[in-house]
PDB file of C-alpha atoms in Angstrom:
ATOM      1  CA  MET A 640       8.978 -12.149  -7.448  1.00 88.00           C
ATOM      2  CA  ARG A 641       6.452 -14.283  -5.556  1.00 92.00           C
ATOM      3  CA  ILE A 642       3.552 -13.833  -3.165  1.00 93.00           C
ATOM      4  CA  THR A 643       4.940 -14.653   0.285  1.00 93.00           C
ATOM      5  CA  GLY A 644       1.836 -15.590   2.278  1.00 93.00           C
ATOM      6  CA  GLY A 645      -1.824 -16.473   2.291  1.00 92.00           C
ATOM      7  CA  THR A 646      -3.882 -18.527  -0.141  1.00 92.00           C
ATOM      8  CA  ALA A 647      -1.924 -17.368  -3.211  1.00 92.00           C
ATOM      9  CA  ARG A 648       1.460 -17.988  -1.587  1.00 92.00           C
ATOM     10  CA  GLY A 649       4.153 -18.959  -4.061  1.00 91.00           C
ATOM     11  CA  ARG A 650       2.431 -17.550  -7.137  1.00 92.00           C
ATOM     12  CA  ARG A 651       4.702 -15.531  -9.385  1.00 92.00           C
ATOM     13  CA  LEU A 652       4.205 -11.852 -10.096  1.00 92.00           C
ATOM     14  CA  THR A 653       5.800 -10.054 -13.023  1.00 89.00           C
ATOM     15  CA  CYS A 654       7.564  -6.708 -13.136  1.00 86.00           C
ATOM     16  CA  PRO A 655       8.089  -4.470 -16.164  1.00 75.00           C
ATOM     17  CA  LYS A 656      11.666  -4.153 -17.322  1.00 76.00           C
ATOM     18  CA  GLY A 657      13.501  -0.890 -16.794  1.00 66.00           C
ATOM     19  CA  LYS A 658      13.831   1.519 -13.918  1.00 64.00           C
ATOM     20  CA  LYS A 659      10.342   3.056 -13.768  1.00 64.00           C
ATOM     21  CA  VAL A 660       9.084   0.401 -11.346  1.00 66.00           C
ATOM     22  CA  ARG A 661      11.071  -0.707  -8.293  1.00 73.00           C
ATOM     23  CA  PRO A 662       9.131  -3.574  -6.746  1.00 76.00           C
ATOM     24  CA  THR A 663       9.331  -4.368  -3.053  1.00 82.00           C
ATOM     25  CA  SER A 664      11.582  -7.382  -2.579  1.00 84.00           C
ATOM     26  CA  ASP A 665      10.007 -10.613  -1.371  1.00 88.00           C
ATOM     27  CA  MET A 666      12.026 -10.409   1.864  1.00 91.00           C
ATOM     28  CA  VAL A 667      10.893  -6.845   2.681  1.00 93.00           C
ATOM     29  CA  ARG A 668       7.286  -7.636   1.746  1.00 93.00           C
ATOM     30  CA  GLN A 669       7.274 -10.719   3.955  1.00 95.00           C
ATOM     31  CA  ALA A 670       8.785  -8.720   6.830  1.00 95.00           C
ATOM     32  CA  MET A 671       6.129  -6.005   6.371  1.00 95.00           C
ATOM     33  CA  PHE A 672       3.275  -8.491   6.538  1.00 96.00           C
ATOM     34  CA  ASN A 673       4.817 -10.395   9.459  1.00 95.00           C
ATOM     35  CA  ILE A 674       4.900  -7.096  11.375  1.00 96.00           C
ATOM     36  CA  LEU A 675       1.295  -6.330  10.390  1.00 96.00           C
ATOM     37  CA  ASP A 676       0.190  -9.815  11.473  1.00 94.00           C
ATOM     38  CA  ALA A 677       2.069  -9.585  14.778  1.00 94.00           C
ATOM     39  CA  GLY A 678       0.711  -6.280  16.010  1.00 88.00           C
ATOM     40  CA  TYR A 679      -1.719  -4.465  13.751  1.00 90.00           C
ATOM     41  CA  ILE A 680      -4.060  -6.783  11.844  1.00 89.00           C
ATOM     42  CA  TYR A 681      -6.174  -9.197  13.838  1.00 87.00           C
ATOM     43  CA  SER A 682      -8.768 -10.104  11.201  1.00 91.00           C
ATOM     44  CA  TRP A 683      -7.793  -9.797   7.533  1.00 93.00           C
ATOM     45  CA  PRO A 684     -11.377 -10.298   6.241  1.00 92.00           C
ATOM     46  CA  GLN A 685     -12.299  -6.950   7.873  1.00 92.00           C
ATOM     47  CA  ILE A 686      -9.497  -5.066   6.119  1.00 95.00           C
ATOM     48  CA  LYS A 687     -10.005  -2.610   3.259  1.00 96.00           C
ATOM     49  CA  VAL A 688      -6.731  -1.684   1.564  1.00 97.00           C
ATOM     50  CA  ILE A 689      -5.492   1.116  -0.657  1.00 97.00           C
ATOM     51  CA  ASP A 690      -2.209   0.398  -2.468  1.00 98.00           C
ATOM     52  CA  LEU A 691      -0.731   3.792  -3.434  1.00 96.00           C
ATOM     53  CA  PHE A 692       1.977   3.982  -6.118  1.00 95.00           C
ATOM     54  CA  ALA A 693       0.936   0.368  -6.746  1.00 95.00           C
ATOM     55  CA  GLY A 694       3.476  -0.499  -9.451  1.00 92.00           C
ATOM     56  CA  THR A 695       3.331  -4.300  -9.745  1.00 93.00           C
ATOM     57  CA  GLY A 696       0.519  -4.451  -7.178  1.00 95.00           C
ATOM     58  CA  ALA A 697       2.585  -6.783  -4.992  1.00 95.00           C
ATOM     59  CA  LEU A 698       1.679  -5.058  -1.705  1.00 97.00           C
ATOM     60  CA  GLY A 699      -2.068  -5.033  -2.317  1.00 97.00           C
ATOM     61  CA  ILE A 700      -2.022  -8.548  -3.782  1.00 97.00           C
ATOM     62  CA  GLU A 701      -0.156  -9.763  -0.703  1.00 96.00           C
ATOM     63  CA  ALA A 702      -2.927  -8.294   1.496  1.00 97.00           C
ATOM     64  CA  LEU A 703      -5.631  -9.901  -0.669  1.00 97.00           C
ATOM     65  CA  SER A 704      -3.849 -13.261  -0.521  1.00 96.00           C
ATOM     66  CA  ARG A 705      -3.988 -13.037   3.275  1.00 96.00           C
ATOM     67  CA  GLY A 706      -7.745 -12.454   3.167  1.00 95.00           C
ATOM     68  CA  ALA A 707      -8.277  -8.684   2.927  1.00 96.00           C
ATOM     69  CA  GLN A 708     -11.841  -7.791   1.961  1.00 95.00           C
ATOM     70  CA  SER A 709     -10.889  -5.384  -0.832  1.00 95.00           C
ATOM     71  CA  CYS A 710      -8.131  -3.331  -2.389  1.00 97.00           C
ATOM     72  CA  ILE A 711      -7.941  -0.254  -4.579  1.00 96.00           C
ATOM     73  CA  PHE A 712      -4.712  -0.088  -6.586  1.00 97.00           C
ATOM     74  CA  VAL A 713      -3.661   3.473  -7.494  1.00 97.00           C
ATOM     75  CA  GLU A 714      -1.109   3.734 -10.313  1.00 95.00           C
ATOM     76  CA  ARG A 715      -0.722   6.156 -13.213  1.00 94.00           C
ATOM     77  CA  GLU A 716       2.171   4.783 -15.321  1.00 92.00           C
ATOM     78  CA  ARG A 717       0.836   3.015 -18.420  1.00 91.00           C
ATOM     79  CA  GLU A 718       3.403   0.187 -18.475  1.00 90.00           C
ATOM     80  CA  ALA A 719       2.974  -0.434 -14.753  1.00 90.00           C
ATOM     81  CA  LEU A 720      -0.829  -0.500 -15.162  1.00 93.00           C
ATOM     82  CA  SER A 721      -0.597  -3.112 -17.895  1.00 93.00           C
ATOM     83  CA  ASN A 722       1.664  -5.246 -15.720  1.00 92.00           C
ATOM     84  CA  LEU A 723      -0.597  -4.709 -12.674  1.00 95.00           C
ATOM     85  CA  LYS A 724      -3.576  -6.049 -14.647  1.00 95.00           C
ATOM     86  CA  ARG A 725      -1.562  -9.155 -15.600  1.00 94.00           C
ATOM     87  CA  ASN A 726      -0.630  -9.734 -11.964  1.00 94.00           C
ATOM     88  CA  LEU A 727      -4.236  -9.312 -10.836  1.00 95.00           C
ATOM     89  CA  SER A 728      -5.415 -11.819 -13.445  1.00 93.00           C
ATOM     90  CA  ALA A 729      -2.969 -14.326 -11.907  1.00 90.00           C
ATOM     91  CA  VAL A 730      -4.898 -14.069  -8.622  1.00 90.00           C
ATOM     92  CA  ALA A 731      -8.394 -13.681 -10.081  1.00 88.00           C
ATOM     93  CA  ASP A 732      -9.600 -16.578  -7.928  1.00 89.00           C
ATOM     94  CA  LEU A 733      -9.140 -14.563  -4.717  1.00 88.00           C
ATOM     95  CA  GLU A 734     -12.533 -13.653  -3.313  1.00 85.00           C
ATOM     96  CA  ALA A 735     -12.169  -9.928  -2.856  1.00 89.00           C
ATOM     97  CA  GLU A 736     -13.320  -6.657  -4.314  1.00 92.00           C
ATOM     98  CA  ILE A 737     -10.556  -5.297  -6.541  1.00 94.00           C
ATOM     99  CA  LYS A 738     -10.470  -1.897  -8.239  1.00 94.00           C
ATOM    100  CA  ILE A 739      -7.799  -0.095 -10.213  1.00 96.00           C
ATOM    101  CA  ALA A 740      -7.619   3.713 -10.127  1.00 95.00           C
ATOM    102  CA  PRO A 741      -5.466   4.653 -13.149  1.00 96.00           C
ATOM    103  CA  GLN A 742      -4.432   8.073 -11.908  1.00 95.00           C
ATOM    104  CA  ASP A 743      -2.012  10.121  -9.869  1.00 93.00           C
ATOM    105  CA  VAL A 744      -2.066   9.327  -6.134  1.00 93.00           C
ATOM    106  CA  TYR A 745      -2.620  12.947  -5.099  1.00 91.00           C
ATOM    107  CA  SER A 746      -5.545  13.439  -7.529  1.00 91.00           C
ATOM    108  CA  PHE A 747      -7.090  10.183  -6.350  1.00 92.00           C
ATOM    109  CA  LEU A 748      -6.898  11.156  -2.677  1.00 90.00           C
ATOM    110  CA  GLY A 749      -8.268  14.621  -3.444  1.00 87.00           C
ATOM    111  CA  GLN A 750     -11.594  13.485  -4.855  1.00 84.00           C
ATOM    112  CA  PRO A 751     -14.516  11.829  -3.097  1.00 79.00           C
ATOM    113  CA  PRO A 752     -15.280   8.172  -3.841  1.00 78.00           C
ATOM    114  CA  ARG A 753     -18.255   7.324  -5.999  1.00 76.00           C
ATOM    115  CA  GLY A 754     -20.987   5.251  -4.465  1.00 70.00           C
ATOM    116  CA  LYS A 755     -22.232   4.610  -0.971  1.00 68.00           C
ATOM    117  CA  PRO A 756     -21.211   3.665   1.574  1.00 71.00           C
ATOM    118  CA  PRO A 757     -17.883   5.428   1.108  1.00 76.00           C
ATOM    119  CA  TYR A 758     -14.738   3.316   0.867  1.00 83.00           C
ATOM    120  CA  LEU A 759     -12.807   3.887   4.091  1.00 88.00           C
ATOM    121  CA  ALA A 760      -9.503   2.019   4.038  1.00 93.00           C
ATOM    122  CA  ASN A 761      -8.127   0.786   7.325  1.00 93.00           C
ATOM    123  CA  LEU A 762      -4.782  -0.189   5.762  1.00 97.00           C
ATOM    124  CA  VAL A 763      -2.845   2.107   3.433  1.00 96.00           C
ATOM    125  CA  LEU A 764       0.227   0.698   1.713  1.00 97.00           C
ATOM    126  CA  ALA A 765       2.465   3.137  -0.160  1.00 95.00           C
ATOM    127  CA  ASP A 766       5.653   2.494  -2.102  1.00 92.00           C
ATOM    128  CA  PRO A 767       6.494   5.834  -3.755  1.00 89.00           C
ATOM    129  CA  PRO A 768       9.607   6.340  -5.888  1.00 84.00           C
ATOM    130  CA  TYR A 769      12.606   6.770  -3.582  1.00 79.00           C
ATOM    131  CA  GLY A 770      14.111  10.203  -3.042  1.00 75.00           C
ATOM    132  CA  LYS A 771      11.411  12.195  -4.839  1.00 77.00           C
ATOM    133  CA  GLY A 772       9.950  13.908  -1.761  1.00 77.00           C
ATOM    134  CA  HIS A 773       6.767  11.851  -1.787  1.00 80.00           C
ATOM    135  CA  LEU A 774       6.910  10.852   1.869  1.00 82.00           C
ATOM    136  CA  GLU A 775       6.167  14.300   3.310  1.00 83.00           C
ATOM    137  CA  GLY A 776       3.720  15.134   0.501  1.00 84.00           C
ATOM    138  CA  LEU A 777       1.855  11.897   1.003  1.00 88.00           C
ATOM    139  CA  LEU A 778       1.510  12.392   4.762  1.00 88.00           C
ATOM    140  CA  LYS A 779       0.293  15.937   4.199  1.00 87.00           C
ATOM    141  CA  VAL A 780      -2.455  14.725   1.857  1.00 87.00           C
ATOM    142  CA  LEU A 781      -3.361  11.755   4.066  1.00 87.00           C
ATOM    143  CA  SER A 782      -3.601  13.977   7.147  1.00 85.00           C
ATOM    144  CA  SER A 783      -6.290  16.099   5.526  1.00 79.00           C
ATOM    145  CA  ASP A 784      -8.083  13.190   3.827  1.00 76.00           C
ATOM    146  CA  LYS A 785     -11.818  13.173   4.402  1.00 74.00           C
ATOM    147  CA  PHE A 786     -12.791  10.665   1.742  1.00 80.00           C
ATOM    148  CA  TRP A 787     -10.707   7.488   1.706  1.00 88.00           C
ATOM    149  CA  ILE A 788      -8.889   6.751   4.959  1.00 88.00           C
ATOM    150  CA  ASP A 789     -10.491   5.534   8.186  1.00 89.00           C
ATOM    151  CA  LYS A 790      -9.498   7.564  11.259  1.00 87.00           C
ATOM    152  CA  ASP A 791      -7.901   4.453  12.803  1.00 89.00           C
ATOM    153  CA  ALA A 792      -6.085   3.337   9.645  1.00 91.00           C
ATOM    154  CA  ILE A 793      -2.578   1.915   9.671  1.00 94.00           C
ATOM    155  CA  VAL A 794      -0.311   3.535   7.075  1.00 94.00           C
ATOM    156  CA  VAL A 795       2.789   1.654   5.930  1.00 96.00           C
ATOM    157  CA  VAL A 796       5.217   3.512   3.692  1.00 93.00           C
ATOM    158  CA  GLU A 797       8.261   1.999   2.034  1.00 92.00           C
ATOM    159  CA  GLU A 798      11.001   4.539   1.327  1.00 89.00           C
ATOM    160  CA  SER A 799      14.754   4.883   1.198  1.00 84.00           C
ATOM    161  CA  SER A 800      16.399   4.202   4.562  1.00 84.00           C
ATOM    162  CA  ALA A 801      18.177   7.552   4.128  1.00 83.00           C
ATOM    163  CA  GLU A 802      14.805   9.321   4.311  1.00 81.00           C
ATOM    164  CA  SER A 803      13.948  11.065   7.561  1.00 80.00           C
ATOM    165  CA  LEU A 804      10.435  11.723   8.681  1.00 80.00           C
ATOM    166  CA  ASP A 805       8.593  14.009  11.086  1.00 84.00           C
ATOM    167  CA  PRO A 806       5.100  12.490  11.054  1.00 88.00           C
ATOM    168  CA  GLU A 807       3.960  14.493  14.095  1.00 89.00           C
ATOM    169  CA  ARG A 808       3.590  17.668  12.023  1.00 89.00           C
ATOM    170  CA  TYR A 809       1.003  15.850   9.909  1.00 89.00           C
ATOM    171  CA  GLY A 810      -0.942  14.314  12.782  1.00 88.00           C
ATOM    172  CA  PHE A 811       0.663  10.877  12.601  1.00 90.00           C
ATOM    173  CA  GLN A 812       2.775   8.987  15.073  1.00 92.00           C
ATOM    174  CA  LEU A 813       5.600   6.725  13.992  1.00 92.00           C
ATOM    175  CA  ASP A 814       5.003   3.350  15.630  1.00 92.00           C
ATOM    176  CA  GLN A 815       7.952   1.609  14.022  1.00 93.00           C
ATOM    177  CA  LYS A 816      10.688   2.156  11.483  1.00 92.00           C
ATOM    178  CA  ARG A 817      12.393  -0.976  10.218  1.00 93.00           C
ATOM    179  CA  GLY A 818      15.434  -0.965   7.956  1.00 92.00           C
ATOM    180  CA  TYR A 819      16.389  -3.547   5.340  1.00 92.00           C
ATOM    181  CA  GLY A 820      19.530  -2.409   3.515  1.00 91.00           C
ATOM    182  CA  ASN A 821      18.629   0.755   1.587  1.00 90.00           C
ATOM    183  CA  THR A 822      14.910   0.218   2.263  1.00 91.00           C
ATOM    184  CA  ALA A 823      12.932   1.389   5.290  1.00 91.00           C
ATOM    185  CA  LEU A 824       9.385   0.594   6.340  1.00 94.00           C
ATOM    186  CA  PHE A 825       7.520   3.274   8.288  1.00 93.00           C
ATOM    187  CA  PHE A 826       4.485   2.064  10.284  1.00 95.00           C
ATOM    188  CA  LEU A 827       2.273   5.042  11.102  1.00 93.00           C
ATOM    189  CA  GLU A 828      -1.016   5.721  12.845  1.00 91.00           C
ATOM    190  CA  ARG A 829      -3.020   8.904  13.187  1.00 84.00           C
ATOM    191  CA  LYS A 830      -2.481  10.569  16.537  1.00 76.00           C
ATOM    192  CA  SER A 831      -5.436  10.564  18.887  1.00 66.00           C
ATOM    193  CA  SER A 832      -7.204  13.907  19.083  1.00 58.00           C
TER     194      SER A 832
END
């Protein structure tokens, strides 16, 4: 597994053995960031990222490699956290603010950030375990978020291509859905009020 773009392009990332972590393939990650570059992100240095269900951290690290200002990695699994820290040390030279929130995604989103000004992410990347019902639950929590997500944030969720989604009921609009084998990328924005 390698970083596909930006200043850290080509650097290797590690993944814990076993089935607890299912990292985004290099091809899907590169496609995701090509889509972001082509129509959503015009200035990476202005971007604050939250990587939910971070696992290896590949999504957030990819954003940092492309110049994102900061990233909060949210992951609760001990083995994944240890691996995430190793991967972040491999890109320690990237000039960005990096934080790890070692907790459940839903608990994290339910509590206010410490410090001022508040951290308002304008890019949310989420790669929850496939087929566990996280997609709807995540959108429900994000739709009522008052602490972490900017009102104009882009939300990209990776899920099983078999997963269906009705983002409208949670105040989001589906801009794009792209399929790559058994993987789908959902590009979402909050609906205008």
